[in-house]
PDB file of C-alpha atoms in Angstrom:
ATOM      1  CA  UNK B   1       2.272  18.296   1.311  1.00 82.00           C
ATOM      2  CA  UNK B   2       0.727  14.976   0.011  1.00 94.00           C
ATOM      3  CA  UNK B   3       2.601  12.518  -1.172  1.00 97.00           C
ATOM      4  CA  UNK B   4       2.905  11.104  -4.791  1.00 98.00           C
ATOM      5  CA  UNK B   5       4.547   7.472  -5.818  1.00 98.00           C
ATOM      6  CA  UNK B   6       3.458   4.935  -8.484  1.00 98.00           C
ATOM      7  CA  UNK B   7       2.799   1.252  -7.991  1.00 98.00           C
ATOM      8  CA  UNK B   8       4.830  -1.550  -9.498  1.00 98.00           C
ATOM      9  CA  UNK B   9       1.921  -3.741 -10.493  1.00 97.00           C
ATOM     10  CA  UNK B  10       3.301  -6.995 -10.618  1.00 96.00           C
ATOM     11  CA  UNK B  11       1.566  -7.855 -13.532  1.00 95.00           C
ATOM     12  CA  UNK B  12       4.714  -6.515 -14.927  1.00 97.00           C
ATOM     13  CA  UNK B  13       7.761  -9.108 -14.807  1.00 97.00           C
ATOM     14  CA  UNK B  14      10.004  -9.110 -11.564  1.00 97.00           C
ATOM     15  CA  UNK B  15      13.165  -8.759 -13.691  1.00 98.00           C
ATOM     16  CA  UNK B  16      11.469  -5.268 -14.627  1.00 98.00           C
ATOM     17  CA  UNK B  17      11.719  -3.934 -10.898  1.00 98.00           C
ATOM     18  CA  UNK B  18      15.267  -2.831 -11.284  1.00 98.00           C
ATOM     19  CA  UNK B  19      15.154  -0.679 -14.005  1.00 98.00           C
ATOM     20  CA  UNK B  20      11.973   0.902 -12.748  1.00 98.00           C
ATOM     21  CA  UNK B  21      12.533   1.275  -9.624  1.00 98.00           C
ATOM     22  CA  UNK B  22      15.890   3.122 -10.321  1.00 98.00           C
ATOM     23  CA  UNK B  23      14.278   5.371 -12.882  1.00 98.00           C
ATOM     24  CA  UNK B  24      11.670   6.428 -10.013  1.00 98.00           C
ATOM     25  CA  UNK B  25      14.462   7.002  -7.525  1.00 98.00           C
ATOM     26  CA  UNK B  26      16.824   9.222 -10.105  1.00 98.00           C
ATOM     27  CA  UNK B  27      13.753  11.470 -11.373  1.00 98.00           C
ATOM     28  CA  UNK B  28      12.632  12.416  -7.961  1.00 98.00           C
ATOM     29  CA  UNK B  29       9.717  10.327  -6.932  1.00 98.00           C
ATOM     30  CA  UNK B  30       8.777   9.847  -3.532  1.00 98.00           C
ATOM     31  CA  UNK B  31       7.287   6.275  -2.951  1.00 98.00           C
ATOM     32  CA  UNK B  32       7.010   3.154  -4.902  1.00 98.00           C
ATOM     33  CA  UNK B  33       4.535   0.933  -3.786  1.00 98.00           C
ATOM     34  CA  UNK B  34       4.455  -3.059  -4.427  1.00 98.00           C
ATOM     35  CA  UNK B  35       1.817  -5.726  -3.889  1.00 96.00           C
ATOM     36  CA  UNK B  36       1.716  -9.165  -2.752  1.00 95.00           C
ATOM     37  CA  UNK B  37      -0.997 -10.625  -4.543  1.00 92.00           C
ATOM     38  CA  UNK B  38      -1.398 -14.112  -5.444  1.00 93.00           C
ATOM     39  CA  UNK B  39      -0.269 -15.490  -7.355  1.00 95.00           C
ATOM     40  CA  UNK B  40       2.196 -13.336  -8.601  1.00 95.00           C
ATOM     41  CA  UNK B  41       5.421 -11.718  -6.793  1.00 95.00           C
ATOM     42  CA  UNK B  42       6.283 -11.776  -3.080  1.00 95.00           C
ATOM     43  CA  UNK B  43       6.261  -8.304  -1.601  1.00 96.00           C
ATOM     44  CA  UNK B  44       8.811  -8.484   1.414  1.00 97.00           C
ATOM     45  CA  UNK B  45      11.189  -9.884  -1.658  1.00 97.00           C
ATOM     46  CA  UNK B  46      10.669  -7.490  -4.264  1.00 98.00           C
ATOM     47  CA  UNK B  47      10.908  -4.032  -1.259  1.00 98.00           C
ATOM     48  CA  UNK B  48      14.171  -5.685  -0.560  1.00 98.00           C
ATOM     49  CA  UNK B  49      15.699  -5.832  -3.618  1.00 98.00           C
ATOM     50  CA  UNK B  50      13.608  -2.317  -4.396  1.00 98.00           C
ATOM     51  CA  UNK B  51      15.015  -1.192  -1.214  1.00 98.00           C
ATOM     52  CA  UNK B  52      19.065  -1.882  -2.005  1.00 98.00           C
ATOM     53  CA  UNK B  53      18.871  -0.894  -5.820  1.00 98.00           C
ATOM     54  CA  UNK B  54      18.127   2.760  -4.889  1.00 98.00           C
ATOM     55  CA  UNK B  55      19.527   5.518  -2.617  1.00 98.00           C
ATOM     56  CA  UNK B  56      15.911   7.527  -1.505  1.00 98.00           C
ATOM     57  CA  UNK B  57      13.242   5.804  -2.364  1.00 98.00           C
ATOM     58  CA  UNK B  58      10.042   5.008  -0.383  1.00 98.00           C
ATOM     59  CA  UNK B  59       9.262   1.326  -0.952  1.00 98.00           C
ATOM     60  CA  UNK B  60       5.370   0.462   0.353  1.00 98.00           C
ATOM     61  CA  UNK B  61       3.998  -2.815   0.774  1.00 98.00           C
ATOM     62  CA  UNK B  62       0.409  -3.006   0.068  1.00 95.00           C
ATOM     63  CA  UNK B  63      -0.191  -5.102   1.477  1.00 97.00           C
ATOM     64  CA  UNK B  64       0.890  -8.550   3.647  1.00 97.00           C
ATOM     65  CA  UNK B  65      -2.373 -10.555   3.308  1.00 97.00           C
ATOM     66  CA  UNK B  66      -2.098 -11.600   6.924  1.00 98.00           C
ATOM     67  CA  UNK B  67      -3.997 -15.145   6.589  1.00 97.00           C
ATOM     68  CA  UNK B  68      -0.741 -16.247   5.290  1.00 96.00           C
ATOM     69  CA  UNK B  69       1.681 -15.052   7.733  1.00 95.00           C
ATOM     70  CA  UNK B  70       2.242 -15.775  11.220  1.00 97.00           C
ATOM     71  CA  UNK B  71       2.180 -12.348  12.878  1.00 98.00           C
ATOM     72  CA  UNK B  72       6.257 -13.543  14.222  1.00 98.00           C
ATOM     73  CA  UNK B  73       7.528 -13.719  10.810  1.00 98.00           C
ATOM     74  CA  UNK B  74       5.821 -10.381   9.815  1.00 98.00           C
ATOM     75  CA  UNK B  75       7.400  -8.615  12.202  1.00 98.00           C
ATOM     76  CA  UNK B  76      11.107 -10.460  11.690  1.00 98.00           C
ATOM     77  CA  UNK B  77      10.618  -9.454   7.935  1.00 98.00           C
ATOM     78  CA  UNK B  78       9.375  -5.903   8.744  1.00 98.00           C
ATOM     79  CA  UNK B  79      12.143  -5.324  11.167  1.00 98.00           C
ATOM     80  CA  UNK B  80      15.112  -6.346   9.255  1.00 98.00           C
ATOM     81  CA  UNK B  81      14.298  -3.926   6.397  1.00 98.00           C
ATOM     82  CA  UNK B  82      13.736  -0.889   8.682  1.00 98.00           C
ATOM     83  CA  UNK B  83      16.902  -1.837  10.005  1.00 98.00           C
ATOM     84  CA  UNK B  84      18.661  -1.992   6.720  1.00 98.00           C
ATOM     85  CA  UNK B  85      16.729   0.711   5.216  1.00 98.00           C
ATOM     86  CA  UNK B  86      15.599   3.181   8.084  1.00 98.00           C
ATOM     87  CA  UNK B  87      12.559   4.895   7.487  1.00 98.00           C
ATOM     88  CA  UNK B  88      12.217   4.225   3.851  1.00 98.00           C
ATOM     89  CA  UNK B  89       9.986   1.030   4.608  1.00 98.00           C
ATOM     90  CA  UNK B  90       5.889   1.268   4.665  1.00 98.00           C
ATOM     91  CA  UNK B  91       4.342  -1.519   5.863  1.00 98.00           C
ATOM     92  CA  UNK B  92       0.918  -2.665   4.916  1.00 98.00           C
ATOM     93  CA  UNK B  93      -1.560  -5.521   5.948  1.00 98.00           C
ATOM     94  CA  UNK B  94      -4.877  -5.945   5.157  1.00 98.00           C
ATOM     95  CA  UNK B  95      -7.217  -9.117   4.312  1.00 97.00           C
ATOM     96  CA  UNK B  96      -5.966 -10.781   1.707  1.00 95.00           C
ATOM     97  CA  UNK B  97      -8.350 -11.543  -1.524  1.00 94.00           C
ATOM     98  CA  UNK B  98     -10.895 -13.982   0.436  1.00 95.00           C
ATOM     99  CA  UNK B  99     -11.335 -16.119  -2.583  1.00 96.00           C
ATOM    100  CA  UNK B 100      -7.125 -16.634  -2.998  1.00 95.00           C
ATOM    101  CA  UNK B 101      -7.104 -17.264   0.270  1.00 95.00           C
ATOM    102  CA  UNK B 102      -9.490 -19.671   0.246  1.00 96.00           C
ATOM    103  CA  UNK B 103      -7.646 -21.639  -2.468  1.00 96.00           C
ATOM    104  CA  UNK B 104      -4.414 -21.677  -0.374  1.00 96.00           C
ATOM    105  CA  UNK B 105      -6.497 -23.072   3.106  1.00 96.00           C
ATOM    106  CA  UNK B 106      -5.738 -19.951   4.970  1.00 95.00           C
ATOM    107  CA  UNK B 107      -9.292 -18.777   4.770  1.00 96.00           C
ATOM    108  CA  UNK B 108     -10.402 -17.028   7.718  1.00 96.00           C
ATOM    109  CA  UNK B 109     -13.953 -17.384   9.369  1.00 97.00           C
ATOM    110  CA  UNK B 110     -13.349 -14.037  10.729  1.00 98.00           C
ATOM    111  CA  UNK B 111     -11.271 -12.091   8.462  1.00 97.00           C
ATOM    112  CA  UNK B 112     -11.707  -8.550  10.834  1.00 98.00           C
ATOM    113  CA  UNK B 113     -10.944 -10.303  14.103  1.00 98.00           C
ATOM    114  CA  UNK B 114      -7.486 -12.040  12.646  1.00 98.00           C
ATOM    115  CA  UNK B 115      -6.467  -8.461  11.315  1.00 98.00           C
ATOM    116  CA  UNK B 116      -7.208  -7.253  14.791  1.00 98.00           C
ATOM    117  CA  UNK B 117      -5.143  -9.674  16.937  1.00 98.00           C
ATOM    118  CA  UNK B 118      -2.143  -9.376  13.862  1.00 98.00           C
ATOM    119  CA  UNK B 119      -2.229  -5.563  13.959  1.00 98.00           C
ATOM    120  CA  UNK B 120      -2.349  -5.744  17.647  1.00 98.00           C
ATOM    121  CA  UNK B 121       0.462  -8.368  17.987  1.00 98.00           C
ATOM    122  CA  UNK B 122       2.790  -6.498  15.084  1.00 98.00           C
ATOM    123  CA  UNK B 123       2.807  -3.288  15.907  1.00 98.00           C
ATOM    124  CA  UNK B 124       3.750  -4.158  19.823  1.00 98.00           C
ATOM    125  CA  UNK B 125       6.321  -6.403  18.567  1.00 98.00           C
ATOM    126  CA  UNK B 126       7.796  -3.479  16.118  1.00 98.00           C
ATOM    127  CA  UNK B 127       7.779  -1.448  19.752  1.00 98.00           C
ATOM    128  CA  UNK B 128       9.971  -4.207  20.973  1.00 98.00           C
ATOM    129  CA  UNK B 129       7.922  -5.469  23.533  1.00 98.00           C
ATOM    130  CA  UNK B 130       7.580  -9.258  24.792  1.00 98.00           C
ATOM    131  CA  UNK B 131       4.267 -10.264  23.556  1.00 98.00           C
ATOM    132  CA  UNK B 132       2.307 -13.613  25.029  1.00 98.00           C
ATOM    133  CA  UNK B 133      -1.169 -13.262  23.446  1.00 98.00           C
ATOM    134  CA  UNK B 134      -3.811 -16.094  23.033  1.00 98.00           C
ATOM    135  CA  UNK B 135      -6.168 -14.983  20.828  1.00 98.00           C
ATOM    136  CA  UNK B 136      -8.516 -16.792  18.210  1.00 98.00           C
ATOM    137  CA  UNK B 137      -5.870 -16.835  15.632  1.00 98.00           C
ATOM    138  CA  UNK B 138      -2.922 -15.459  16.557  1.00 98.00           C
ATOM    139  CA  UNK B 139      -1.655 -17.036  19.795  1.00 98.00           C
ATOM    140  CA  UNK B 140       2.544 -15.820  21.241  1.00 98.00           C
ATOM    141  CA  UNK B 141       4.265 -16.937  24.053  1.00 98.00           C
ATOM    142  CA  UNK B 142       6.545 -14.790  25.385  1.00 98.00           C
ATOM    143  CA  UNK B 143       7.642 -13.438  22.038  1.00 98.00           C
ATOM    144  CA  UNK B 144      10.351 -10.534  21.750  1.00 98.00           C
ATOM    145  CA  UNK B 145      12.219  -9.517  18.633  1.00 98.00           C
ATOM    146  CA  UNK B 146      16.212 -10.112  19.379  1.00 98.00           C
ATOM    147  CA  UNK B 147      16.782  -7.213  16.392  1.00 98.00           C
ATOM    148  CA  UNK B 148      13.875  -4.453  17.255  1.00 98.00           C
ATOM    149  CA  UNK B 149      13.916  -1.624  14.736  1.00 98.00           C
ATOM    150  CA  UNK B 150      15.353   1.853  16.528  1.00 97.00           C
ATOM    151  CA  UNK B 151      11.765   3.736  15.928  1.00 97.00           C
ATOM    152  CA  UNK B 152       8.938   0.976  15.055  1.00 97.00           C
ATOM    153  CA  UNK B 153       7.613   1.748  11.881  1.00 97.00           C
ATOM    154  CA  UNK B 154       4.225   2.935  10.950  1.00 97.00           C
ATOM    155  CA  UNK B 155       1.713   0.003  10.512  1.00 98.00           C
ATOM    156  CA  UNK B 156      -1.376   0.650   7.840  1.00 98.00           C
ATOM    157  CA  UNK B 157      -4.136  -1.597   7.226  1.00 98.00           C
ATOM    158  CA  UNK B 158      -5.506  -1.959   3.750  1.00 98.00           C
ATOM    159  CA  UNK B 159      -9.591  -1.280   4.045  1.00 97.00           C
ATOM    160  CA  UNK B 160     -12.336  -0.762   2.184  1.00 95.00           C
ATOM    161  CA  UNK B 161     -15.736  -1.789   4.286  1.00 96.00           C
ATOM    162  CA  UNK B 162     -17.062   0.506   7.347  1.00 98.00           C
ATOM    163  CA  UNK B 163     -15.993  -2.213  10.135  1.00 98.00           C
ATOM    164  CA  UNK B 164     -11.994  -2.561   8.487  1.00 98.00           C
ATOM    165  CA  UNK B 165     -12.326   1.491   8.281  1.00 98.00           C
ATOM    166  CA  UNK B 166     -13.049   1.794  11.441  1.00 98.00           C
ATOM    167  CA  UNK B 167     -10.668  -1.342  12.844  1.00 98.00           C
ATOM    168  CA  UNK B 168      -7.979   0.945  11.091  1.00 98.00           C
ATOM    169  CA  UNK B 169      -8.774   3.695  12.582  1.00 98.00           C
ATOM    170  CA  UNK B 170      -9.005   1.738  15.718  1.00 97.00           C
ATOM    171  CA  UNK B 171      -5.573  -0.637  15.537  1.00 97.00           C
ATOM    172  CA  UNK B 172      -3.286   1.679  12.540  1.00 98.00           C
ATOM    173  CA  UNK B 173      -1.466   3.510  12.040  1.00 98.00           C
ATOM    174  CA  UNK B 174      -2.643   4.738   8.777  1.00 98.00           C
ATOM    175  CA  UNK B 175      -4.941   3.230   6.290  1.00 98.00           C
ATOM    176  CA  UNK B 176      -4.865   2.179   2.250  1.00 98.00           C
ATOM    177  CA  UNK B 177      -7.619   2.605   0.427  1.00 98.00           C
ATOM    178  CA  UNK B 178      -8.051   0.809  -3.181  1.00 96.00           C
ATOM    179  CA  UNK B 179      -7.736   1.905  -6.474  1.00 96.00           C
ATOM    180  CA  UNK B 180     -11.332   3.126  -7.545  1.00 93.00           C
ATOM    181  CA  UNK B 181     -11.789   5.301  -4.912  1.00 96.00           C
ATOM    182  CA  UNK B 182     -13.439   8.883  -5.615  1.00 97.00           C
ATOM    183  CA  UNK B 183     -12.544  12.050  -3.574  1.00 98.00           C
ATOM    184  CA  UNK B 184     -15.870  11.312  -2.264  1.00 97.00           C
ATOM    185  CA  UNK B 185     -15.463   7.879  -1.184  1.00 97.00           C
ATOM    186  CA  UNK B 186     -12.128   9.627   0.274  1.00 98.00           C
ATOM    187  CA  UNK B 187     -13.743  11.834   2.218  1.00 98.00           C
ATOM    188  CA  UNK B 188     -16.504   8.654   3.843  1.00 98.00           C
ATOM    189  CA  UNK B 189     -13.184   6.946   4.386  1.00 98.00           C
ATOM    190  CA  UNK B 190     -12.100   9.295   6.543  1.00 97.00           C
ATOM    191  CA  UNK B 191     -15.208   9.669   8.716  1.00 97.00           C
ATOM    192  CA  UNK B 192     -15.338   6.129   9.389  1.00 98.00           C
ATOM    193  CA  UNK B 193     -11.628   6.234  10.329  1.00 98.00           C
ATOM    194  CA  UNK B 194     -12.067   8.921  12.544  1.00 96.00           C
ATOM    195  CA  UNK B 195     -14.780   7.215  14.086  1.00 96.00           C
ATOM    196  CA  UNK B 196     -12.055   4.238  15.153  1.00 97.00           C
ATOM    197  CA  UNK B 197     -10.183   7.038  16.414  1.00 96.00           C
ATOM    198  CA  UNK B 198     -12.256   8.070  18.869  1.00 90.00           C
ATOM    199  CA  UNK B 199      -9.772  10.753  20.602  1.00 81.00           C
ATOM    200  CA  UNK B 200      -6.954   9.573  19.586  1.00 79.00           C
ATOM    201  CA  UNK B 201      -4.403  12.972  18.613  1.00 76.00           C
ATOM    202  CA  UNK B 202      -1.809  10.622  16.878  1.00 85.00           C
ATOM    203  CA  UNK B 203      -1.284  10.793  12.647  1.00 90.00           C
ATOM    204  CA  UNK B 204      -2.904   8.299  10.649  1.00 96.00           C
ATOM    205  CA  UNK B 205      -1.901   7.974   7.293  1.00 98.00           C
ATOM    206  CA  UNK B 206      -4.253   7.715   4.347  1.00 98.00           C
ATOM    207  CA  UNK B 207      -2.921   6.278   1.147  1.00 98.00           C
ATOM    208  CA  UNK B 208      -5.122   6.530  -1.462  1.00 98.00           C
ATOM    209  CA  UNK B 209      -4.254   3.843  -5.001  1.00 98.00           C
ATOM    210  CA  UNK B 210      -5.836   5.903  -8.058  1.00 98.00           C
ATOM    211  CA  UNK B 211      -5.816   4.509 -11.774  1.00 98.00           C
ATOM    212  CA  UNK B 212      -3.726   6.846 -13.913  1.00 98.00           C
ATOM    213  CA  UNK B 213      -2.704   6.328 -17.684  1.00 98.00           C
ATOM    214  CA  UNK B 214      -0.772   8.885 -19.809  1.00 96.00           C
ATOM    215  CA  UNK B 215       0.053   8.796 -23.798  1.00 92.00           C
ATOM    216  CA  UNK B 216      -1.779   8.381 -27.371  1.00 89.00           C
ATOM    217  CA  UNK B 217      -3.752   5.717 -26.289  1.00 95.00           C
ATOM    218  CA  UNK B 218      -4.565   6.439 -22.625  1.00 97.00           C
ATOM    219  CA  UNK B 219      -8.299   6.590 -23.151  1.00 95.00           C
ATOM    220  CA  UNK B 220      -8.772   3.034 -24.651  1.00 96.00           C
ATOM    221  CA  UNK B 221      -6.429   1.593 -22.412  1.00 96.00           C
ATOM    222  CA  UNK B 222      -7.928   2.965 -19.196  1.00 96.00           C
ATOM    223  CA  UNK B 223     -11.229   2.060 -20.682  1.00 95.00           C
ATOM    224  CA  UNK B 224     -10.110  -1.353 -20.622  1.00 96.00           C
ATOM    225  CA  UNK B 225      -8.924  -1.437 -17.224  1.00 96.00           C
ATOM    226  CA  UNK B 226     -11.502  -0.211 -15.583  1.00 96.00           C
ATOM    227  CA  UNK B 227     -13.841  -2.549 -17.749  1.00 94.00           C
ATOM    228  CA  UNK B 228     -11.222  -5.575 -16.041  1.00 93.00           C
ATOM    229  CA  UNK B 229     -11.988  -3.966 -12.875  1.00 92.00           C
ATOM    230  CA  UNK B 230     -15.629  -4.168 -13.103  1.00 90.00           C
ATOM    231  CA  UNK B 231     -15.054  -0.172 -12.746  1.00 85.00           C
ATOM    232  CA  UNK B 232     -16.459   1.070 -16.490  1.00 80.00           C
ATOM    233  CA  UNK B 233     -19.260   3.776 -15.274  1.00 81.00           C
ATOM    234  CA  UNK B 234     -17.937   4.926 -12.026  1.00 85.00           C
ATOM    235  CA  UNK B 235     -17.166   8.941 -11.687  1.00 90.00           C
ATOM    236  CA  UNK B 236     -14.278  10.646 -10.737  1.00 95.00           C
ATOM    237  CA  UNK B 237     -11.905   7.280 -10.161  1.00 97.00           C
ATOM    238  CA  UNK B 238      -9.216   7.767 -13.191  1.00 97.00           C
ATOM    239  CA  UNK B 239      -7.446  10.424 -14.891  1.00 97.00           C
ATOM    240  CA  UNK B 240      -5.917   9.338 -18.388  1.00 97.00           C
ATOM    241  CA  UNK B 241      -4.350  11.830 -20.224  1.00 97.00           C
ATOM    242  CA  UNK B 242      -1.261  14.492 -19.837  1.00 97.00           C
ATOM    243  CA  UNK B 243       0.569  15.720 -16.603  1.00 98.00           C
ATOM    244  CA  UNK B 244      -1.682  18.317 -15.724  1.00 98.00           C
ATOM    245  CA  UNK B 245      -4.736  15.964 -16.123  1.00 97.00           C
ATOM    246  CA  UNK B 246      -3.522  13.385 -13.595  1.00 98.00           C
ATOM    247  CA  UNK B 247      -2.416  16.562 -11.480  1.00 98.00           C
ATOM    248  CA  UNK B 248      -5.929  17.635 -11.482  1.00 98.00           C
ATOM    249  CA  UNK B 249      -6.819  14.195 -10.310  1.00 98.00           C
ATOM    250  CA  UNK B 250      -4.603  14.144  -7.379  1.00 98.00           C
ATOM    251  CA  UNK B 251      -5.663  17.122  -6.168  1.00 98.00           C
ATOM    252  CA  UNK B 252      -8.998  16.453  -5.452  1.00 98.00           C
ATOM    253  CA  UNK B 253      -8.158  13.246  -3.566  1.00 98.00           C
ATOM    254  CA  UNK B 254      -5.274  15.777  -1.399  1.00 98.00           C
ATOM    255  CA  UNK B 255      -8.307  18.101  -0.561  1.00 98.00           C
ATOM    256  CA  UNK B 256     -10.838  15.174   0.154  1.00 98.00           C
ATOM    257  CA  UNK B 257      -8.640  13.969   2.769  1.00 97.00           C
ATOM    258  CA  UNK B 258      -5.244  11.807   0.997  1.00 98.00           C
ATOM    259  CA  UNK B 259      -2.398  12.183   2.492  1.00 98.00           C
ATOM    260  CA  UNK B 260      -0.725  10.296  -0.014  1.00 98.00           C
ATOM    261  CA  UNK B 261      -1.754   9.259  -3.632  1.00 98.00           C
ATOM    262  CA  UNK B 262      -0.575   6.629  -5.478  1.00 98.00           C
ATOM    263  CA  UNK B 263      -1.014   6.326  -8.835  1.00 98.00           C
ATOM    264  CA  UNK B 264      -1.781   3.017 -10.556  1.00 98.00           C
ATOM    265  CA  UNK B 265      -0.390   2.387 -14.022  1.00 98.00           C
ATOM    266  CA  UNK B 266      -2.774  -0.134 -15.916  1.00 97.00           C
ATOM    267  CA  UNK B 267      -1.802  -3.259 -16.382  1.00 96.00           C
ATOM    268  CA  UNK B 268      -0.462  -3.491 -19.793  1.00 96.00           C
ATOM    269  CA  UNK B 269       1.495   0.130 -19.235  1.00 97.00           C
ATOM    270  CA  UNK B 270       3.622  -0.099 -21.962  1.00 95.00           C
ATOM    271  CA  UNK B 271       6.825   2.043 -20.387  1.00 97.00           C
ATOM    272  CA  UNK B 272       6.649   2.075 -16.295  1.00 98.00           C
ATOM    273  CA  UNK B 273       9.850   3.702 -16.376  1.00 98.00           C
ATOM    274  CA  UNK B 274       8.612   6.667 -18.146  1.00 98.00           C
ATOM    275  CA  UNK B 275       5.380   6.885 -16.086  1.00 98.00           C
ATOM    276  CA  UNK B 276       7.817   6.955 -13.101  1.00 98.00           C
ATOM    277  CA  UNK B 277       9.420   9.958 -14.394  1.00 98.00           C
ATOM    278  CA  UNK B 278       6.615  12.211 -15.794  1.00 98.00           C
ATOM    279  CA  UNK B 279       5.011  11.502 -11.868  1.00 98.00           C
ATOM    280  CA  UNK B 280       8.311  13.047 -10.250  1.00 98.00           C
ATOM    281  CA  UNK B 281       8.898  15.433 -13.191  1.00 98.00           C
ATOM    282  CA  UNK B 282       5.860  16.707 -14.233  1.00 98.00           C
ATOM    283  CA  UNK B 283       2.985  16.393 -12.127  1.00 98.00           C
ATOM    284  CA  UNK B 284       4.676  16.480  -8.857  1.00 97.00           C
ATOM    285  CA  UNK B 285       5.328  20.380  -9.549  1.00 97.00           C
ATOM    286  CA  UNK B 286       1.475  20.587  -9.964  1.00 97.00           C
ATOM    287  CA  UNK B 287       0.379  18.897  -7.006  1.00 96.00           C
ATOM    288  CA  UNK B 288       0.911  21.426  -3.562  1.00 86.00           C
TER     289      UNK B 288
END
């Protein structure tokens, strides 16, 4: 069954997670997923407090640029939650916006070989292993966590070139792909993934972000947001309009490969409580 959860854009206020993210967990709905981008709201803070407000909820992270964290305090962060919260923590790294992270001096030369060495690094310390590493950018010495999750949770990289496709194929355990993504570019995803795979028989998650808007003025205000996103002509990578609409939507992406699909409200969504509820209530029944 693919998965369906909304995204907490944080665009909207922090004080506003509470209420939303409790209206998501009483109607049903599966994940809520949260980004860390600058310069906005903290991600590791707002799935903790996401995390203890509600009883079932999924809370994804998507995602940890990894230019500004040492791979240690990643894994200390990532940790602690799973132990708090077991198995309703998704963890996501990825990049990082190059020009942000040029503004903060944590602008990699090599953004795909720092991903590499963190994914690397993480997900052994997640295992619980003692990790000395001395790579170009992320450099351990014997390095264990005291406080190891029981089961290490799954790692996904956020990707959207054919080289960070195929490093998440290669190093994830599942891969995001952005908002503006069409069942088609779901479906190249996936290839290149599978190329990174190789042989590998393990799962390997793909989230897919999708722009969704519902009510009277859903047109004009998805028009909008895909105008922001420099998005206005491109096919098949928006639904706007009633339940059965954004159902439709969704399950193109579940047959082009998404294993999860999570919808993004635009930014100025005027009720994020109620699009939480008419995801879980109305076209959750539609979607297989």
């Amino acid at each position: 069954m693919t998965a369906l959860g909304m995204i907490f854009r944080p665009q909207f206020p922090p004080e506003r997670l509470r209420a939303v993210a409790r209206a998501a967990d009483e109607a049903g709905l599966e994940e809520l997923w949260l980004w860390e981008d600058c310069f906005l709201e903290s991600g590791v803070a707002s799935a903790a407090a996401a995390l203890a407000w509600t009883e079932r909820l999924r809370v994804g992270i998507g995602i940890l640029p990894v230019p500004l964290r040492n791979v240690a305090l990643t894994a200390m962060e990532a940790a602690t939650l799973e132990r708090m919260f077991p198995g309703r923590m998704i963890l996501g790294v990825g990049h990082g916006v190059q020009d942000w992270m040029g503004q903060v001096g944590a602008r990699a030369e090599s953004p795909l070989t720092l991903l590499r060495e963190h994914l690397d690094a993480l997900r052994a310390l997640l295992r619980g292993e003692r990790v000395t590493t001395k790579g170009r950018y992320v450099t351990l010495d014997d390095v264990a966590l005291d406080w190891p999750p029981a089961t290490a949770p799954a790692v996904l990289a956020g990707a959207t070139g054919p080289r960070t496709l195929r490093l998440s194929g290669e190093a994830a355990d599942g891969t995001i792909l952005t908002a503006g993504t069409s069942p088609e570019a779901v479906r190249r995803a996936r290839s290149l993934i599978d190329e990174g795979r190789g042989t590998s028989s393990g799962p390997h998650r793909v989230v897919v972000y999708f722009h969704a808007a519902t009510g009277p003025d859903a047109a004009a205000r998805m028009h909008a947001e895909l105008a922001a996103w420099g998005d206005a002509s491109a096919p098949d990578i928006s639904a706007a309009g009633d339940a059965e609409t954004i159902a439709e939507a969704v399950r193109r992406l579940a047959e082009a490969g998404a294993d999860a699909v999570i919808l993004q409200p635009t930014a100025d969504e005027p009720d994020p409580e109620g699009f939480a509820r008419l995801i879980a209530e109305q076209v959750r029944p539609r979607v297989p």
